[in-house]
Short mmCIF file of C-alpha atoms in Angstrom, two decimals:
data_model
loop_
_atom_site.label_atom_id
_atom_site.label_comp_id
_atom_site.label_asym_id
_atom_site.label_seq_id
_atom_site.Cartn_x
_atom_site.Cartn_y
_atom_site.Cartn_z
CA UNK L 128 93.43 88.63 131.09
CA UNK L 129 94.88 85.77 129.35
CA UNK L 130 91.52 83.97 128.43
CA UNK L 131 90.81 87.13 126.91
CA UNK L 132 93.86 89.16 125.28
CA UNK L 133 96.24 86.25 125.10
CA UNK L 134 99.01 84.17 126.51
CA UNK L 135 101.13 86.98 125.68
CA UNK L 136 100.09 89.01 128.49
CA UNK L 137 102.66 88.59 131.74
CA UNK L 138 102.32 90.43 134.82
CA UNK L 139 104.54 93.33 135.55
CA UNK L 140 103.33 94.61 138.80
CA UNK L 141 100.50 94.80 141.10
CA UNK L 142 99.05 96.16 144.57
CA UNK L 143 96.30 94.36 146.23
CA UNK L 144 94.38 95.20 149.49
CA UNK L 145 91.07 93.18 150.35
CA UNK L 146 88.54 96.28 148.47
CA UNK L 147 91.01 97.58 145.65
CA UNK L 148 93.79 96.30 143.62
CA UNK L 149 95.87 97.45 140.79
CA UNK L 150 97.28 94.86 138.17
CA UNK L 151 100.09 95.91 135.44
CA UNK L 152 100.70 93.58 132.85
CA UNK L 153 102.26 93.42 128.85
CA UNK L 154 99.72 94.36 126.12
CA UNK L 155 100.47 97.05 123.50
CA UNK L 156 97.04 98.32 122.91
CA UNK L 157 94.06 100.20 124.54
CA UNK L 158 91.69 97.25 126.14
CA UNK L 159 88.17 97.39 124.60
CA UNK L 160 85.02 98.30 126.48
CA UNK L 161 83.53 94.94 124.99
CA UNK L 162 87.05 93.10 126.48
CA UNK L 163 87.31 94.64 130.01
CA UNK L 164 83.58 93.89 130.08
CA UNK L 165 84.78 90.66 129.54
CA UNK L 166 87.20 90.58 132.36
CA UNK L 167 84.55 91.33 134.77
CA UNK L 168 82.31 88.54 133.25
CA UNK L 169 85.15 86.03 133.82
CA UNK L 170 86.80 86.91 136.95
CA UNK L 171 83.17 87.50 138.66
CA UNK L 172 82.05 83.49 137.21
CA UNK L 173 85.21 82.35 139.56
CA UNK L 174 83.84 84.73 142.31
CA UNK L 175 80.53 83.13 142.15
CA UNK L 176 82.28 79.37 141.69
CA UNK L 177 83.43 79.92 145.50
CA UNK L 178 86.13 78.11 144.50
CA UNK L 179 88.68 76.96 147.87
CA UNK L 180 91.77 78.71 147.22
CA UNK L 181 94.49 76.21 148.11
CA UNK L 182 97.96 76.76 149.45
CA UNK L 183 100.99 74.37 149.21
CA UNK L 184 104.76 74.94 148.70
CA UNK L 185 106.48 73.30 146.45
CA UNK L 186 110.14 73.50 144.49
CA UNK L 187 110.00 76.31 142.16
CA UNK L 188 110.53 73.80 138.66
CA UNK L 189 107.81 71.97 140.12
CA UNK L 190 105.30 75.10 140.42
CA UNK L 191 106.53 76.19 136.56
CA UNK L 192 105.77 72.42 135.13
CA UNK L 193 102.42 73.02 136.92
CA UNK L 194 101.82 75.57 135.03
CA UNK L 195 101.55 78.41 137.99
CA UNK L 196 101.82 82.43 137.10
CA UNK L 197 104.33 84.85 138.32
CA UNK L 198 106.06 88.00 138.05
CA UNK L 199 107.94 88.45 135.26
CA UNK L 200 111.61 88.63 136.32
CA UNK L 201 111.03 87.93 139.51
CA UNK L 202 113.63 86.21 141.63
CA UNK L 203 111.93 83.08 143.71
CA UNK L 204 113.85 80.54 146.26
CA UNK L 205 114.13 76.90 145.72
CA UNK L 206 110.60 77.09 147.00
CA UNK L 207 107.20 78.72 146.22
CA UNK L 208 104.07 79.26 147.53
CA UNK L 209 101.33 78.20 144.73
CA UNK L 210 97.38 79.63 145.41
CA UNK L 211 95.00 76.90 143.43
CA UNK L 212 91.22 78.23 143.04
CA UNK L 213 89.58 75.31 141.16
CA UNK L 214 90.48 74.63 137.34
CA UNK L 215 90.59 78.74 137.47
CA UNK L 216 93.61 79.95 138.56
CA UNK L 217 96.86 78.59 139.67
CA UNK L 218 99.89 81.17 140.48
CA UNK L 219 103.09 82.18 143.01
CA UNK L 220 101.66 84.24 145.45
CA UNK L 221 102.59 85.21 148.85
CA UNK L 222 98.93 85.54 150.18
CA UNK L 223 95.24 86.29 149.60
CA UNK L 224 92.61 87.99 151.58
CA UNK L 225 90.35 85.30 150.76
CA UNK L 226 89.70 81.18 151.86
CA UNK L 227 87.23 80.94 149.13
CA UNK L 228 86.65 82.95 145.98
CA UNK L 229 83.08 83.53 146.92
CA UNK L 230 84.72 85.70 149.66
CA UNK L 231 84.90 88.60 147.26
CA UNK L 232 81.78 89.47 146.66
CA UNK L 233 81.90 91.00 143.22
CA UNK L 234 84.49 92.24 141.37
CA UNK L 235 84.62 95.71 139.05
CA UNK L 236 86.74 97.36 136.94
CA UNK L 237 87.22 101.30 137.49
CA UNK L 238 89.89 102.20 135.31
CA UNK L 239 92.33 101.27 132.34
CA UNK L 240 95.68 102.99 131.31
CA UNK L 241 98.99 102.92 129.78
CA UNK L 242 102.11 103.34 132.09
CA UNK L 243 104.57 102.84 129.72
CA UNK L 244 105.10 101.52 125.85
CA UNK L 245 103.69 98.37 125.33
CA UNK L 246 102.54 97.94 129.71
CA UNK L 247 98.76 98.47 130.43
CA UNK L 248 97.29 98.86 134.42
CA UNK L 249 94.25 97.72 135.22
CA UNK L 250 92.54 99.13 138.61
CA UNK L 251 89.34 97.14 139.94
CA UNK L 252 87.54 97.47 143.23
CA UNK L 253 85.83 94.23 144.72
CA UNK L 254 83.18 93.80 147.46
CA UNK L 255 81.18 96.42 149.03
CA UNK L 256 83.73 99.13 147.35
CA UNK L 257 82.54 97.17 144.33
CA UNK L 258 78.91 97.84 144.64
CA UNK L 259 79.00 101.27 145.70
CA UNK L 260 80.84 102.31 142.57
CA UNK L 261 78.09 99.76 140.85
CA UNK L 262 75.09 101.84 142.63
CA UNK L 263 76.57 105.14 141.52
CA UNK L 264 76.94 104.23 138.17
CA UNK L 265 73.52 102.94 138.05
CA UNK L 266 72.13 106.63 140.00
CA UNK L 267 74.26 108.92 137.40
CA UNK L 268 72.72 106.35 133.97
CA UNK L 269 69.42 106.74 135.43
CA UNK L 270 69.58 110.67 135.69
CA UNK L 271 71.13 111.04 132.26
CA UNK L 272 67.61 108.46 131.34
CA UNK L 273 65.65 111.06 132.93
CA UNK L 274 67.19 113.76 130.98
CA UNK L 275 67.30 112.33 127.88
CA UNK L 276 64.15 110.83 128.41
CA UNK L 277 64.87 107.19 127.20
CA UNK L 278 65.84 103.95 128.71
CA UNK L 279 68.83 102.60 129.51
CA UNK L 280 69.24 100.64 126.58
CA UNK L 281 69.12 103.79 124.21
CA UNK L 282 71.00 106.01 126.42
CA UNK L 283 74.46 105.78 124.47
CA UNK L 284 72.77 106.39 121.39
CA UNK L 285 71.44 109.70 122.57
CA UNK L 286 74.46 110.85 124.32
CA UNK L 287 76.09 110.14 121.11
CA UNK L 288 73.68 112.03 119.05
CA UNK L 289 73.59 114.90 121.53
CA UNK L 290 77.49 115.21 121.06
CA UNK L 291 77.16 114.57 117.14
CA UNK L 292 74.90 117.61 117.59
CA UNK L 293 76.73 120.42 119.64
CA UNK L 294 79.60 119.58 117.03
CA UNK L 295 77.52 120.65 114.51
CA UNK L 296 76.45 123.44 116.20
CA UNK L 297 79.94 124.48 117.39
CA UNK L 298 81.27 124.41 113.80
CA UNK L 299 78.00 126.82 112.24
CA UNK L 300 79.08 128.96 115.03
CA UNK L 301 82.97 129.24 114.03
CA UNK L 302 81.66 129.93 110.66
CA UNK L 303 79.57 132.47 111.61
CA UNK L 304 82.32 134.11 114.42
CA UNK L 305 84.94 134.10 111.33
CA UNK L 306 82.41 135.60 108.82
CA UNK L 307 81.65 138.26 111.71
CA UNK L 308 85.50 138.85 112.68
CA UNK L 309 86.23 139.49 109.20
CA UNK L 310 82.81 141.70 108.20
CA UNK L 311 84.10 144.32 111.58
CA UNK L 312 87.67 143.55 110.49
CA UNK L 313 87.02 144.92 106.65
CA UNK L 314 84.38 147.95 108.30
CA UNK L 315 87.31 148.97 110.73
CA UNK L 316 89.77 149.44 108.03
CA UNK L 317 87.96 152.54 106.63
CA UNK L 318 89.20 154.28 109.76
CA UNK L 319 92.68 153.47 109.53
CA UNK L 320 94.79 156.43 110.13
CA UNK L 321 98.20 156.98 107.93
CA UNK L 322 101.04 157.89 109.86
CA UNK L 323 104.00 158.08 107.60
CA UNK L 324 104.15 155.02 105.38
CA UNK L 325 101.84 152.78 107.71
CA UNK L 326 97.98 152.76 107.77
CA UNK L 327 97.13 152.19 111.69
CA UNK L 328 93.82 151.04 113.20
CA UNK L 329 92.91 150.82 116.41
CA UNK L 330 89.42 149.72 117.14
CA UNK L 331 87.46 148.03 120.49
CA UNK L 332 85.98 144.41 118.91
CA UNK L 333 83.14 142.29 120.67
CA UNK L 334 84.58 140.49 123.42
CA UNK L 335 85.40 136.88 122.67
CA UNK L 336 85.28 137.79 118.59
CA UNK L 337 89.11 136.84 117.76
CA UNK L 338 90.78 133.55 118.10
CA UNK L 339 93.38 132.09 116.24
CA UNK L 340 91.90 130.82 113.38
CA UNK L 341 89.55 133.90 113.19
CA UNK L 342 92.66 135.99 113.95
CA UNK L 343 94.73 134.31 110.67
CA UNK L 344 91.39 134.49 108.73
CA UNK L 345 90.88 138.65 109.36
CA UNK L 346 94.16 139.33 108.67
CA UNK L 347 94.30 136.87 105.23
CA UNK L 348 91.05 139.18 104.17
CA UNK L 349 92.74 142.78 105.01
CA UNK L 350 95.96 141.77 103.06
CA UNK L 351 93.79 141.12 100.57
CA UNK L 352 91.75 144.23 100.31
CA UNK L 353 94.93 146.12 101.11
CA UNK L 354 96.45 144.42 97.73
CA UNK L 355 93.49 145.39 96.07
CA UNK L 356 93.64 148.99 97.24
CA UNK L 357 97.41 148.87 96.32
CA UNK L 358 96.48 147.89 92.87
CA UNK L 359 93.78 150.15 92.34
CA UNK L 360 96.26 153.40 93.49
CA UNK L 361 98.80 152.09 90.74
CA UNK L 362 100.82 151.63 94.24
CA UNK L 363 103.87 149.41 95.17
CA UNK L 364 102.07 146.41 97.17
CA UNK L 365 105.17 144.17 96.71
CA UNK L 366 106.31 145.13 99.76
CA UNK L 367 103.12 145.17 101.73
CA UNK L 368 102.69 143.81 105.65
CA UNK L 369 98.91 143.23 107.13
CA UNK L 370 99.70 142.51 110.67
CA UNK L 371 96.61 142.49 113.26
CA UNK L 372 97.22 141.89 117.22
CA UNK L 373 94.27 141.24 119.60
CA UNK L 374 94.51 141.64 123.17
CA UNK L 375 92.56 139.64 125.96
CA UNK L 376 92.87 141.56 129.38
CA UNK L 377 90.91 138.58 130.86
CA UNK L 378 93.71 136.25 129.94
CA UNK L 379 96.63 138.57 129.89
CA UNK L 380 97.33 137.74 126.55
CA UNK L 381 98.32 139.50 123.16
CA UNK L 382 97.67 137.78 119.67
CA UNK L 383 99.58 138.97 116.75
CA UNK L 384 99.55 137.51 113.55
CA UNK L 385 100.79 138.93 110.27
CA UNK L 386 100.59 138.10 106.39
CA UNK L 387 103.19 139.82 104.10
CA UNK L 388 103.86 139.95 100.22
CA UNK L 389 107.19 140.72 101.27
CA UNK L 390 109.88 137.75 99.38
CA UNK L 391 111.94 137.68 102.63
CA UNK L 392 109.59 136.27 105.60
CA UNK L 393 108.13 138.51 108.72
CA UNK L 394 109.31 136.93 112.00
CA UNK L 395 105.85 137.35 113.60
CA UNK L 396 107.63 136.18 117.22
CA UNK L 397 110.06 139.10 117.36
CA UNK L 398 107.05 141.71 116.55
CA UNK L 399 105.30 140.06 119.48
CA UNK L 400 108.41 140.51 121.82
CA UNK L 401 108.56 144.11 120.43
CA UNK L 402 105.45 145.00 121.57
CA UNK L 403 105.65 142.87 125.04
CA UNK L 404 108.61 144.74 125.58
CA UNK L 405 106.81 148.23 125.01
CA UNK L 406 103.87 147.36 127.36
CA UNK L 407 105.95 145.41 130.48
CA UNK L 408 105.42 142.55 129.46
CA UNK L 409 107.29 139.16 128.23
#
């Protein structure tokens, strides 16, 4: 990790066992796929080196001025134990499941996280753990090859142009949802019923038709033609509310939004807990 992000990086924690271990260390970015790539390269060169890892105890200013690795903050005796593997590696350790580097096998990374501001963890697998994860990554690139009907060389470009795609797609279809929402929104409203100084509308819409930004859209277009209306009757529209509410049995859940001309602002929360209230709900 050093050779590749730095001599900043110290280590902070870590869990080994002889087919999995889990390294936490400073860094206070994301690591690159081109830098744990990287990683691997390096740390499987030592692994085929077969380097001898050597033990030997010596007084603790002695292993620093050697220039061995440990825990940050850790609190070591008078004397150490220092593991040597070749020009490699040199750190305080209290043991290794390996006599010679070569031991492992193969080494490769699964995962890479934050834990906390400014500490990264790093989680490999090594030997035959290694190679399984190896084989099915190789299995699941050669089906999406088959799929795609490329090689493995051009399968991230067409996964990315694939995604680049459905985006596209996805946003002609919120166009066309909204332009839809607001067409059966605008048809509805001749059937509004007055009842006293309120026009109400009730009406069944497609299933799936309203979301939130179709909801705020709709009810943007009826305050509108409601203005107009006003306008047209010589009416007061100063004071007029649009407020549309959408109800999803399938998700037990109640949209309301609202736009107003009114000066002082419509709570649209408290009309939502007025209705909950009326139909058992909260």
């Amino acid at each position: 990790l050093r050779r590749i992000l730095g001599d900043h990086v110290e280590q902070r924690g870590s869990h080994v066992s002889d087919q999995r271990l889990r390294f936490d260390f400073t860094h206070d970015a994301p690591i690159t796929t081109e830098q744990l790539a990287a990683v691997e390269a390096s740390v499987n060169g030592a692994i085929r080196g077969n380097y001898e890892v050597l033990t030997e105890e010596l007084p603790y200013a002695a292993a620093q001025q050697a220039g061995a690795l440990g825990l940050f903050e850790a609190k070591y005796g008078e004397t150490v134990r220092v593991l040597s593997m070749g020009d490699y590696s040199k750190e305080l350790c209290g043991g290794t499941h390996a006599s010679r580097t070569g031991d492992i096998g193969v080494m490769k990374i699964v995962s890479e996280s934050s834990i906390q501001t400014g500490v990264r963890r790093v989680e490999a697998v090594t030997g035959p753990e290694a190679l399984r994860v190896i084989q099915e990554e190789s299995r699941a690139l050669q089906h999406i090859c088959s799929a795609f009907k490329t090689n493995t060389a051009n399968a991230p470009a067409a996964c990315m142009d694939l995604q680049e795609r459905s985006r596209s797609l996805e946003r002609e279809l919120a166009q066309v949802k909204l332009k839809l929402a607001e067409s059966a929104a605008s048809e509805a409203l001749s059937a509004a019923t007055l009842i006293g100084d309120l026009s109400v509308l009730v009406a069944r819409m497609p299933d799936g038709m309203y979301d939130g930004k179709t909801l705020r859209s709709s009810v943007e277009s009826l305050h509108e033609k409601q203005l107009q209306a006003a306008d047209g009757s010589n009416s007061n529209a100063q004071g007029a509310v649009t407020l549309l509410a959408a109800a999803d049995p399938s998700q037990d859940k109640v949209s309301i939004v609202c736009a107003s001309s009114v000066p002082k602002r419509v709570n649209a929360s408290n009309m939502v807990k007025l209705v909950a209230e009326r139909c058992g709900g909260k």
